[in-house]
Coordinates of C-alpha atoms in Angstrom, one line a residue:
Chain A
M13 CA 77.0 97.1 79.4
L14 CA 77.7 100.9 78.9
L15 CA 75.2 103.9 78.9
V16 CA 73.4 103.6 76.0
S17 CA 71.4 106.0 73.9
P18 CA 67.6 107.1 74.1
V19 CA 65.5 104.5 72.0
S20 CA 62.4 104.2 69.7
H21 CA 60.4 101.3 70.6
A22 CA 58.2 102.7 68.1
A23 CA 57.5 99.2 67.2
E24 CA 58.1 96.9 70.1
A25 CA 55.7 97.1 73.1
A26 CA 56.1 100.3 75.2
P27 CA 59.0 99.7 77.8
T28 CA 58.5 100.1 81.3
V29 CA 59.2 102.6 83.7
D30 CA 60.1 101.9 87.2
K31 CA 59.4 104.5 89.8
G32 CA 62.4 103.3 92.1
D33 CA 64.6 103.5 89.3
V34 CA 63.7 106.8 88.8
A35 CA 63.8 107.9 92.3
W36 CA 67.2 106.2 92.3
M37 CA 68.3 108.3 89.0
L38 CA 67.4 111.6 90.8
T39 CA 69.0 111.0 94.0
S40 CA 71.8 110.0 92.0
T41 CA 72.2 113.3 90.0
L42 CA 71.4 115.4 93.3
L43 CA 74.2 113.6 94.9
V44 CA 76.7 114.3 91.5
L45 CA 75.7 117.6 92.4
L46 CA 76.9 117.1 96.0
M47 CA 79.9 116.1 95.1
T48 CA 80.5 119.1 93.0
V49 CA 79.0 121.8 95.0
P50 CA 80.1 121.7 97.6
G51 CA 82.6 118.5 97.6
L52 CA 84.9 119.3 94.9
A53 CA 84.3 122.9 95.5
L54 CA 85.5 122.5 99.1
F55 CA 88.4 119.8 98.9
Y56 CA 90.2 122.0 96.5
G57 CA 89.2 125.3 98.6
G58 CA 91.1 123.7 101.1
L59 CA 94.2 123.0 99.8
V60 CA 94.6 126.7 97.9
R61 CA 96.4 129.7 100.0
S62 CA 94.1 131.6 101.9
K63 CA 93.8 134.7 99.5
N64 CA 92.4 132.7 96.5
V65 CA 89.9 130.4 98.3
L66 CA 87.1 132.3 97.0
S67 CA 88.7 131.7 92.8
I68 CA 89.1 128.0 93.6
L69 CA 85.2 127.8 94.8
M70 CA 84.3 130.7 92.1
Q71 CA 86.0 128.6 89.4
V72 CA 84.2 125.7 90.5
M73 CA 80.2 126.9 91.1
T74 CA 80.8 128.9 87.9
V75 CA 82.4 126.1 85.4
F76 CA 79.9 123.4 86.9
S77 CA 76.7 126.0 85.9
M78 CA 77.8 127.2 83.1
I79 CA 78.6 123.7 81.3
V80 CA 75.3 122.3 82.6
V81 CA 73.7 124.4 80.1
L82 CA 75.7 123.8 77.3
W83 CA 74.5 120.1 78.5
V84 CA 70.7 121.0 77.7
I85 CA 71.4 123.0 74.6
Y86 CA 73.9 121.4 72.2
G87 CA 76.0 118.7 74.7
Y88 CA 73.5 115.9 75.0
T89 CA 72.7 115.9 71.7
L90 CA 76.0 116.0 70.1
A91 CA 77.3 113.1 73.1
F92 CA 73.9 111.2 73.2
N93 CA 72.1 111.5 70.1
G94 CA 72.8 109.5 66.7
G95 CA 75.8 111.0 64.6
N96 CA 79.0 108.8 63.8
A97 CA 81.6 106.8 65.9
F98 CA 83.5 110.2 66.9
I99 CA 80.3 112.9 67.6
G100 CA 76.6 112.6 68.0
N101 CA 74.4 114.9 65.8
L102 CA 72.8 117.7 66.8
D103 CA 68.8 116.9 65.7
K104 CA 68.2 117.6 69.7
L105 CA 69.4 120.4 70.0
F106 CA 68.0 122.8 72.6
L107 CA 66.8 118.7 73.8
K108 CA 64.1 119.8 70.7
G109 CA 62.2 116.7 71.3
V110 CA 63.1 115.7 74.8
T111 CA 59.2 115.9 76.3
K112 CA 57.4 114.0 79.2
D113 CA 56.8 111.2 77.3
S114 CA 60.0 110.8 75.6
L115 CA 62.4 107.7 77.2
A116 CA 65.9 106.5 77.5
A117 CA 67.2 103.2 77.6
T118 CA 68.9 101.2 80.3
F119 CA 70.8 98.6 80.5
T120 CA 67.6 96.1 80.7
T121 CA 66.1 95.3 77.5
G122 CA 62.1 96.7 78.3
V123 CA 63.1 98.8 80.7
A124 CA 63.8 102.5 80.2
L125 CA 64.1 106.0 82.3
P126 CA 62.5 109.4 81.2
E127 CA 64.9 110.7 78.9
Y128 CA 64.9 114.1 81.4
V129 CA 66.2 111.8 83.8
F130 CA 68.9 110.5 81.5
V131 CA 70.1 113.9 81.0
V132 CA 69.7 115.6 83.6
F133 CA 72.2 113.0 85.3
Q134 CA 74.7 112.9 82.6
S135 CA 74.5 116.9 82.2
T136 CA 76.0 116.6 86.2
F137 CA 78.8 114.1 84.8
A138 CA 79.8 116.4 82.4
G139 CA 79.6 119.3 84.8
I140 CA 82.2 118.0 87.1
T141 CA 84.2 117.0 84.7
G142 CA 85.6 120.4 83.6
A143 CA 85.3 121.4 87.3
L144 CA 88.0 118.6 87.8
I145 CA 90.6 120.8 85.9
V146 CA 90.7 124.1 87.4
G147 CA 92.9 123.0 89.8
A148 CA 95.7 122.2 87.8
F149 CA 95.4 125.9 86.7
A150 CA 94.7 127.0 90.6
E151 CA 95.8 130.4 91.9
R152 CA 96.4 131.7 88.9
M153 CA 94.8 132.1 85.6
R154 CA 91.7 134.9 84.6
F155 CA 88.5 134.3 85.3
R156 CA 87.7 134.7 81.8
A157 CA 90.2 132.4 80.7
V158 CA 89.4 129.9 82.5
L159 CA 85.0 129.8 81.2
V160 CA 86.2 130.0 78.1
F161 CA 88.9 127.5 78.3
C162 CA 86.6 124.7 79.6
A163 CA 83.7 125.8 77.3
L164 CA 85.9 125.0 74.6
W165 CA 87.1 121.8 75.9
F166 CA 83.7 121.0 76.9
T167 CA 82.7 121.3 72.8
F168 CA 85.5 120.0 71.4
A169 CA 87.1 117.0 74.1
Y170 CA 84.1 115.9 76.6
L171 CA 81.8 115.7 73.7
P172 CA 83.8 113.6 71.4
I173 CA 85.0 111.0 74.2
A174 CA 81.6 110.5 75.6
H175 CA 80.3 109.3 72.3
M176 CA 82.9 107.8 71.7
V177 CA 82.8 105.5 74.9
W178 CA 79.6 105.8 76.3
Y179 CA 77.1 106.0 73.3
G180 CA 76.2 102.5 71.7
P181 CA 76.1 100.5 69.2
D182 CA 78.6 103.4 67.5
G183 CA 81.0 105.0 69.5
F184 CA 84.5 104.1 68.8
M185 CA 85.6 103.2 72.0
F186 CA 82.1 101.6 72.7
A187 CA 81.8 99.3 69.4
K188 CA 85.5 98.3 70.2
G189 CA 84.1 96.4 73.7
A190 CA 85.9 99.4 75.9
L191 CA 84.9 99.1 79.6
D192 CA 84.7 102.6 81.2
F193 CA 81.4 102.4 83.6
A194 CA 81.0 105.5 85.5
G195 CA 83.6 107.5 83.6
G196 CA 87.5 106.7 84.7
T197 CA 88.5 107.5 80.7
V198 CA 86.0 109.9 80.0
V199 CA 85.8 112.0 83.5
H200 CA 89.3 111.4 85.0
I201 CA 92.0 111.2 82.4
N202 CA 90.2 113.4 80.0
A203 CA 90.5 116.0 83.3
G204 CA 93.8 115.3 84.3
I205 CA 95.4 115.8 80.6
A206 CA 93.7 119.0 80.3
G207 CA 94.6 120.5 83.7
L208 CA 98.3 119.6 83.1
V209 CA 98.6 121.1 79.4
G210 CA 96.8 124.0 81.5
A211 CA 99.9 124.0 84.1
Y212 CA 102.0 124.1 81.4
F213 CA 100.5 126.9 79.1
V214 CA 100.0 129.0 82.3
G215 CA 103.0 128.1 84.0
P216 CA 104.0 127.6 87.1
R217 CA 102.3 130.2 90.2
L218 CA 104.9 133.0 91.3
G219 CA 106.9 132.0 94.0
L220 CA 107.3 128.3 93.9
G221 CA 109.5 126.4 95.5
R222 CA 110.8 129.5 97.5
E223 CA 107.4 130.3 99.3
S224 CA 105.3 128.5 101.1
M225 CA 102.4 127.4 99.4
K226 CA 100.6 124.6 101.5
P227 CA 96.6 124.5 102.1
H228 CA 95.2 127.2 104.1
N229 CA 92.5 124.9 105.5
V230 CA 93.4 121.2 105.9
T231 CA 89.7 120.6 107.5
F232 CA 88.4 122.0 104.4
T233 CA 89.9 119.4 102.5
M234 CA 88.7 115.9 105.0
V235 CA 85.0 118.0 104.4
G236 CA 85.4 118.3 100.6
A237 CA 86.9 114.7 100.1
A238 CA 84.0 113.2 102.1
I239 CA 81.1 114.8 100.6
L240 CA 83.1 113.5 97.6
W241 CA 83.5 109.8 98.7
V242 CA 79.5 110.1 99.7
G243 CA 78.2 111.9 96.4
W244 CA 80.6 109.5 94.0
F245 CA 77.9 106.8 94.7
G246 CA 75.7 108.6 92.9
F247 CA 77.9 109.0 90.3
N248 CA 79.0 105.2 89.9
A249 CA 76.1 103.1 91.6
G250 CA 73.6 105.5 89.1
S251 CA 75.6 105.2 86.0
N252 CA 73.8 101.7 86.3
L253 CA 70.8 103.2 85.5
E254 CA 68.6 101.2 87.0
S255 CA 68.4 100.7 91.3
N256 CA 68.9 97.0 91.2
A257 CA 72.0 94.3 92.0
G258 CA 73.9 96.0 89.4
A259 CA 73.5 99.4 91.6
A260 CA 74.8 97.1 94.6
L261 CA 77.9 96.4 92.8
A262 CA 79.3 99.3 92.1
F263 CA 77.9 100.7 95.7
I264 CA 80.0 98.3 97.2
N265 CA 83.3 98.4 95.2
T266 CA 83.0 102.3 95.7
L267 CA 83.3 101.5 99.4
V268 CA 85.7 98.9 99.5
A269 CA 88.2 100.4 96.9
T270 CA 87.8 103.4 98.3
A271 CA 88.7 102.6 101.8
A272 CA 91.4 100.6 100.9
A273 CA 93.0 103.3 99.3
V274 CA 92.9 105.5 102.0
L275 CA 94.8 102.9 104.0
V276 CA 97.6 102.2 101.6
W277 CA 98.2 105.8 101.3
L278 CA 98.4 106.1 104.7
L279 CA 100.6 103.2 105.2
I280 CA 103.2 104.7 102.6
E281 CA 103.2 107.9 104.2
A282 CA 103.6 106.7 107.2
V283 CA 106.3 104.4 106.1
H284 CA 108.3 106.9 104.1
K285 CA 107.7 110.5 106.0
G286 CA 107.0 108.5 109.3
K287 CA 104.0 110.5 109.5
P288 CA 100.4 109.5 108.3
S289 CA 98.8 112.8 107.0
M290 CA 94.9 114.4 106.5
V291 CA 95.9 115.6 103.4
G292 CA 97.1 112.2 102.6
G293 CA 94.1 110.7 104.0
A294 CA 91.9 112.7 101.8
S295 CA 94.2 112.3 98.2
G296 CA 94.0 108.5 99.3
A297 CA 90.2 108.8 99.2
V298 CA 90.3 110.9 95.6
A299 CA 92.2 108.4 94.6
G300 CA 90.7 105.5 95.2
L301 CA 87.4 106.7 94.1
V302 CA 88.5 108.1 90.6
A303 CA 90.3 104.5 89.8
I304 CA 87.5 102.5 90.6
T305 CA 85.2 104.6 88.7
P306 CA 85.8 102.5 85.8
A307 CA 85.6 99.5 87.3
C308 CA 82.7 99.5 89.2
G309 CA 80.6 97.6 87.5
T310 CA 82.3 94.9 85.9
V311 CA 84.6 94.0 88.6
G312 CA 83.8 92.2 92.3
P313 CA 84.8 93.6 95.7
M314 CA 88.5 91.7 95.8
G315 CA 89.4 93.0 92.9
S316 CA 88.1 96.6 94.1
I317 CA 90.0 96.2 96.9
A318 CA 93.5 95.5 94.9
I319 CA 92.4 98.3 92.4
G320 CA 92.3 101.0 95.5
A321 CA 95.0 99.6 96.6
A322 CA 97.0 100.0 93.3
A323 CA 95.8 103.7 93.1
S324 CA 97.2 104.6 95.8
L325 CA 100.9 103.7 95.2
A326 CA 100.8 104.6 91.8
C327 CA 98.9 107.9 92.8
V328 CA 101.3 109.1 95.7
W329 CA 104.0 108.2 93.0
G330 CA 102.0 110.7 90.6
V331 CA 102.1 113.5 92.9
T332 CA 105.7 113.3 94.2
G333 CA 107.9 111.8 91.3
L334 CA 106.3 112.1 88.2
K335 CA 105.1 115.7 89.2
K336 CA 109.3 116.6 89.5
L337 CA 109.8 114.5 86.3
L338 CA 107.2 116.5 84.5
R339 CA 108.4 119.9 86.2
A340 CA 104.6 121.0 85.5
D341 CA 102.8 123.4 88.2
D342 CA 99.9 120.8 88.5
A343 CA 98.7 123.0 91.6
L344 CA 96.2 120.5 93.1
D345 CA 97.6 117.5 91.9
V346 CA 94.2 116.9 88.6
F347 CA 96.7 114.8 86.6
G348 CA 98.6 112.9 89.7
V349 CA 95.4 112.0 90.8
H350 CA 92.6 112.2 88.7
G351 CA 95.0 111.3 85.6
V352 CA 97.1 108.1 86.9
G353 CA 94.5 107.2 89.2
G354 CA 92.1 106.9 85.9
I355 CA 94.6 105.4 83.9
V356 CA 95.4 103.1 86.4
G357 CA 91.7 102.3 86.8
A358 CA 90.9 102.0 83.4
L359 CA 93.9 99.3 82.7
L360 CA 93.3 97.6 85.9
T361 CA 89.2 97.0 85.0
G362 CA 90.6 94.9 82.1
V363 CA 92.1 93.0 84.4
F364 CA 89.8 92.4 87.5
S365 CA 86.2 92.0 84.7
A366 CA 88.2 88.7 84.7
P367 CA 85.6 86.4 86.0
M368 CA 88.3 84.2 87.3
L369 CA 89.7 87.4 89.1
G370 CA 85.7 88.1 90.7
G371 CA 84.4 89.8 87.6
T372 CA 81.5 89.6 85.9
G373 CA 83.4 89.0 82.7
Y374 CA 84.6 91.4 79.1
G375 CA 83.5 94.0 77.2
S376 CA 81.2 92.3 74.2
G377 CA 84.2 91.1 71.7
N378 CA 86.8 90.6 73.8
S379 CA 87.3 87.1 75.5
T380 CA 91.0 87.4 77.1
M381 CA 92.3 89.5 79.7
L382 CA 95.4 90.5 77.1
Q383 CA 92.6 91.7 74.3
Q384 CA 90.5 93.6 76.8
V385 CA 93.2 95.2 78.8
G386 CA 94.4 96.5 75.1
V387 CA 91.4 98.1 74.4
Q388 CA 91.8 99.5 78.2
A389 CA 94.9 101.1 77.0
L390 CA 93.4 102.4 73.5
G391 CA 91.0 103.9 75.0
V392 CA 94.1 105.8 77.8
G393 CA 95.7 106.6 74.4
V394 CA 93.0 108.2 72.9
T395 CA 91.7 110.4 75.3
L396 CA 94.9 111.6 76.6
V397 CA 95.7 112.4 72.9
W398 CA 92.4 113.3 72.1
S399 CA 92.1 115.8 75.2
G400 CA 95.7 116.2 74.9
V401 CA 95.6 117.7 71.4
V402 CA 92.2 120.1 71.8
S403 CA 93.5 121.6 75.3
V404 CA 96.7 123.0 73.2
I405 CA 94.7 124.1 70.7
A406 CA 91.7 125.8 72.8
Y407 CA 94.7 127.0 75.3
L408 CA 96.3 128.7 72.7
V409 CA 93.3 130.5 71.6
V410 CA 92.0 131.4 75.1
K411 CA 95.6 133.1 75.2
L412 CA 95.4 135.1 71.7
I413 CA 92.1 136.2 72.8
F414 CA 92.6 137.7 76.2
G415 CA 95.9 136.0 77.7
L416 CA 95.5 133.2 80.4
R417 CA 97.1 134.6 83.3
V418 CA 96.6 137.3 85.8
S419 CA 99.3 140.3 86.2
A420 CA 101.8 139.2 88.8
E421 CA 100.7 142.0 90.9
A422 CA 97.3 140.5 91.0
E423 CA 98.5 136.8 91.4
R424 CA 100.5 138.7 94.5
E425 CA 98.1 140.1 96.0
G426 CA 95.4 136.8 95.2
L427 CA 92.7 136.6 92.8
D428 CA 89.9 136.9 95.6
I429 CA 90.8 140.5 96.0
T430 CA 91.6 141.1 92.4
S431 CA 89.7 138.6 90.4
H432 CA 86.4 139.1 92.3
G433 CA 86.8 142.1 94.7
E434 CA 85.9 139.9 97.7
S435 CA 87.9 138.5 100.7
A436 CA 87.6 135.2 102.9
Y437 CA 88.7 136.1 106.1
E438 CA 89.5 139.1 107.9
G439 CA 92.7 140.1 109.0
Chain B
M28 CA 111.1 150.6 137.5
K29 CA 111.8 148.2 134.3
L30 CA 110.0 146.6 131.7
I31 CA 109.6 142.7 131.4
S32 CA 109.3 141.3 127.6
C33 CA 109.3 137.5 128.0
I34 CA 108.5 135.4 124.8
I35 CA 106.5 132.4 126.1
R36 CA 105.2 129.4 124.6
P37 CA 101.8 130.2 124.0
Y38 CA 99.8 127.4 126.1
R39 CA 101.2 128.8 129.4
L40 CA 99.8 132.0 129.0
D41 CA 97.5 131.4 131.7
E42 CA 99.9 130.0 134.5
V43 CA 102.2 133.0 133.8
R44 CA 99.5 135.0 134.1
D45 CA 98.2 134.0 137.7
A46 CA 102.0 133.7 138.8
L47 CA 102.6 137.2 138.2
A48 CA 99.5 138.6 139.8
A49 CA 100.5 136.2 143.1
A50 CA 103.5 138.2 142.5
G51 CA 101.8 141.6 142.9
V52 CA 102.2 142.7 139.0
S53 CA 99.1 144.4 137.9
G54 CA 98.9 144.6 134.3
I55 CA 100.2 142.9 131.7
T56 CA 100.4 143.2 127.7
V57 CA 99.6 140.2 125.3
T58 CA 100.9 140.2 122.2
E59 CA 100.8 137.4 119.5
V60 CA 104.6 136.7 117.6
R61 CA 106.4 134.3 116.0
G62 CA 110.5 133.4 116.3
F63 CA 112.6 131.2 116.9
G64 CA 115.7 130.1 118.8
R65 CA 117.6 127.2 119.5
Q66 CA 114.3 125.1 118.8
K67 CA 114.9 126.4 115.3
G68 CA 111.4 125.3 113.2
H69 CA 109.7 122.1 112.0
T70 CA 108.9 120.3 108.9
E71 CA 105.3 120.3 107.3
M72 CA 104.0 117.6 104.7
Y73 CA 101.1 118.4 102.6
R74 CA 100.9 115.3 99.8
G75 CA 104.9 115.5 97.4
A76 CA 106.1 118.6 99.2
E77 CA 107.5 119.4 102.1
Y78 CA 107.3 122.9 103.9
V79 CA 110.0 124.1 106.6
V80 CA 108.1 126.3 109.0
D81 CA 110.9 128.5 110.6
F82 CA 108.7 130.9 112.9
L83 CA 106.9 128.8 115.4
P84 CA 103.7 131.2 117.6
K85 CA 104.9 132.6 120.7
L86 CA 103.2 134.8 122.7
K87 CA 105.4 138.4 123.9
V88 CA 104.3 139.1 127.5
D89 CA 105.4 142.8 128.8
V90 CA 105.5 144.1 131.7
V91 CA 106.0 146.8 133.7
V92 CA 107.1 146.7 137.5
T93 CA 108.8 148.8 140.2
D94 CA 112.8 147.6 141.1
E95 CA 111.6 146.2 144.1
Q96 CA 109.0 144.2 142.0
L97 CA 111.4 142.9 139.4
D98 CA 113.3 139.8 141.2
G99 CA 109.8 138.4 142.6
A100 CA 108.1 138.9 139.2
L101 CA 111.3 137.7 137.0
E102 CA 111.0 134.5 139.2
A103 CA 107.4 134.0 138.8
I104 CA 107.7 134.1 134.9
Q105 CA 110.5 131.9 135.1
Q106 CA 108.8 129.2 137.5
S107 CA 105.5 129.6 135.5
A108 CA 106.9 129.7 132.0
R109 CA 109.3 126.7 132.2
T110 CA 109.0 123.4 130.8
G111 CA 112.3 122.5 130.7
N112 CA 112.4 121.8 127.0
V113 CA 113.9 123.6 124.0
G114 CA 111.4 126.2 123.1
D115 CA 110.5 127.5 126.3
G116 CA 111.0 130.9 126.1
K117 CA 113.5 134.0 127.1
I118 CA 113.0 137.2 129.3
F119 CA 114.6 141.0 128.4
V120 CA 114.7 143.6 131.0
S121 CA 115.1 147.1 130.7
P122 CA 114.9 150.3 132.1
V123 CA 111.6 152.4 131.9
E124 CA 112.1 156.3 132.7
Q125 CA 108.5 157.2 133.0
V126 CA 105.1 155.8 133.3
V127 CA 101.8 157.9 133.3
R128 CA 98.3 157.0 133.3
I129 CA 96.2 158.4 130.9
R130 CA 92.7 158.4 133.0
T131 CA 94.5 160.4 136.0
G132 CA 97.5 161.7 135.4
E133 CA 98.9 160.1 137.9
L134 CA 103.1 159.1 137.5
D135 CA 105.4 156.7 137.6
A136 CA 104.6 153.8 140.5
D137 CA 101.9 155.0 140.9
A138 CA 100.5 154.6 137.4
L139 CA 101.3 151.0 137.5

C-alpha cells in the first residue's frame, strides 16, 4: 500500500503512463511546495516576535531549497533505490539513469509514472520535513548552524527512515506491513523529535517566562495554516500516486479529519480557557492534518473524524502539559503538534484501518488490530530513537564546528537585523 | 493659561475632538501612549502560554487653553470621553507660563 520503488519491467509488457495521473502528481507537487513556502513560512512567521520574522521565513525557504537540491543529488537514490533494509544505494547518484523515458511504479500493476514526477514529488516531502524542524529552535539559532544541521539530519535521519518505511519490498518497516500513507512517521514524528532535541541543545530563548513572547501576527499564522490545509491535499491525496478513488479517499479523509480537529481544539479552549482563539483554531487544523497523514489512505471518513478529534485532544496536552513536563523551549511546538500528532495518527492508523471500523484493511502480514497497532508502535519507536540519536550527534557536530546559538546581544536585538541585515517593519 | 493633558480611550478621540472644537479650543496634540489605572491589564492566551498585558493602549491629548476656556474645555472632555466604565481615563491640568506662535511671534492668548 505504500510508496514503492521504481520498476524495471524489461521482461513484461510496457506499463501505461496515464496523463491524468501525471497532471495530478505535478499538481500535488506544486501543492506541497505551496505548503512550505509560503504556507509553513507564514504559519511560523506569525508565531514569532516581529524582530525575528524574516529569520524564520529565511530558515524555512533556505532549508527547503537546500534539501531539494540534496535530494536530486543523492537523496533520491539513497531513499528509493535498491540497497538493504535501512538505506538505498548510490546507483542513481546525480539522478544517473533517470531520463524522460524511465518510469516509477504506482500502486497499480501496469500503471507507472514518469520517474521525474516521482523524484520531484518526493523532493518536496523531504524539503518540508527539514523546514518543519526550524520551528523548535526559532528565534535564537545561528543561520549556518540551522543549515548544516538540517543537511546532516536529512542525510542520516530522513533518508534512512523514508527508505525503511516507504521502500518496498525491502524497507525495514515496509516489510513488516507498517502503514504510513503520506508520512506521519517519516515526516512528522521524524521532524518533531529532531526539533525537540534541538530545543534542548540550543537552550531556551532569553527571557523565556519573564518577557512576552506572544505571536506578533496571528493573521499570518491563520493565512499560513489555511495554505497548509489547502496544500496538504497534494501531500496526502498525492501520495496515492494515481488520480483515482484512492486519491479521493485520502482527500475526503484529509478534509474531515482537519475540520473535526479544528472544532475539538476550539471546544477545548472554550471550555477550559473561556475563549476559543485563532491560534488555537490554526493549531487544531495542523494537528488534524498531521494525524490524518499516515491514515488518510487506509481509514474511512468516520475513522478520520475520530483521528482528528483525538489529535486535538492529544496536541492541546502536547503544547501545555507535555511541554511543561519536557522543560524544553520548543518555541513553535514542533514536537507538541507534529511529534505528538504524528504519534497519535500513526497508532490510530492501526486501529481505524480495520475493515469493521470503515478502513480498507491492515498492512500485508498483519491480520489483527493488535498486530497492526504493534507494528505502528514499532515504527514510532524506531523513528523516535533513530531520528533522536542522529539529531544528538548532528547538533553536537554543528556545535563543535561553529556553535549553535547567536550571541546574547544578537538575540536581544533580533535575528532579522543581526543575521540577515534586514528588518520586516518600519518603526 | 492652562495645559490640559488627558488620557482617553482611543476610540473616543473623534468625540473629544469635536467637543473641544465646540468649546472653542483651536488646536490639539494627540500621542499614542500605554498605561493602566484601575482598569489594570488583561490576559491573552496563545496556545498553552498566557501573557498578562499590563499596559493598555490609550491616547494622550494635550491642549492649551486660556483661563476662561478652562472650565468649558474640561466639561467638554469629560462629557465626550466618558463611557461610565473603568478605564475612561484622567485629566491633568497644569499652568502654562508662556506660549509663542513660531510663524508670527505672537504671544500667549494670541498664539493659541
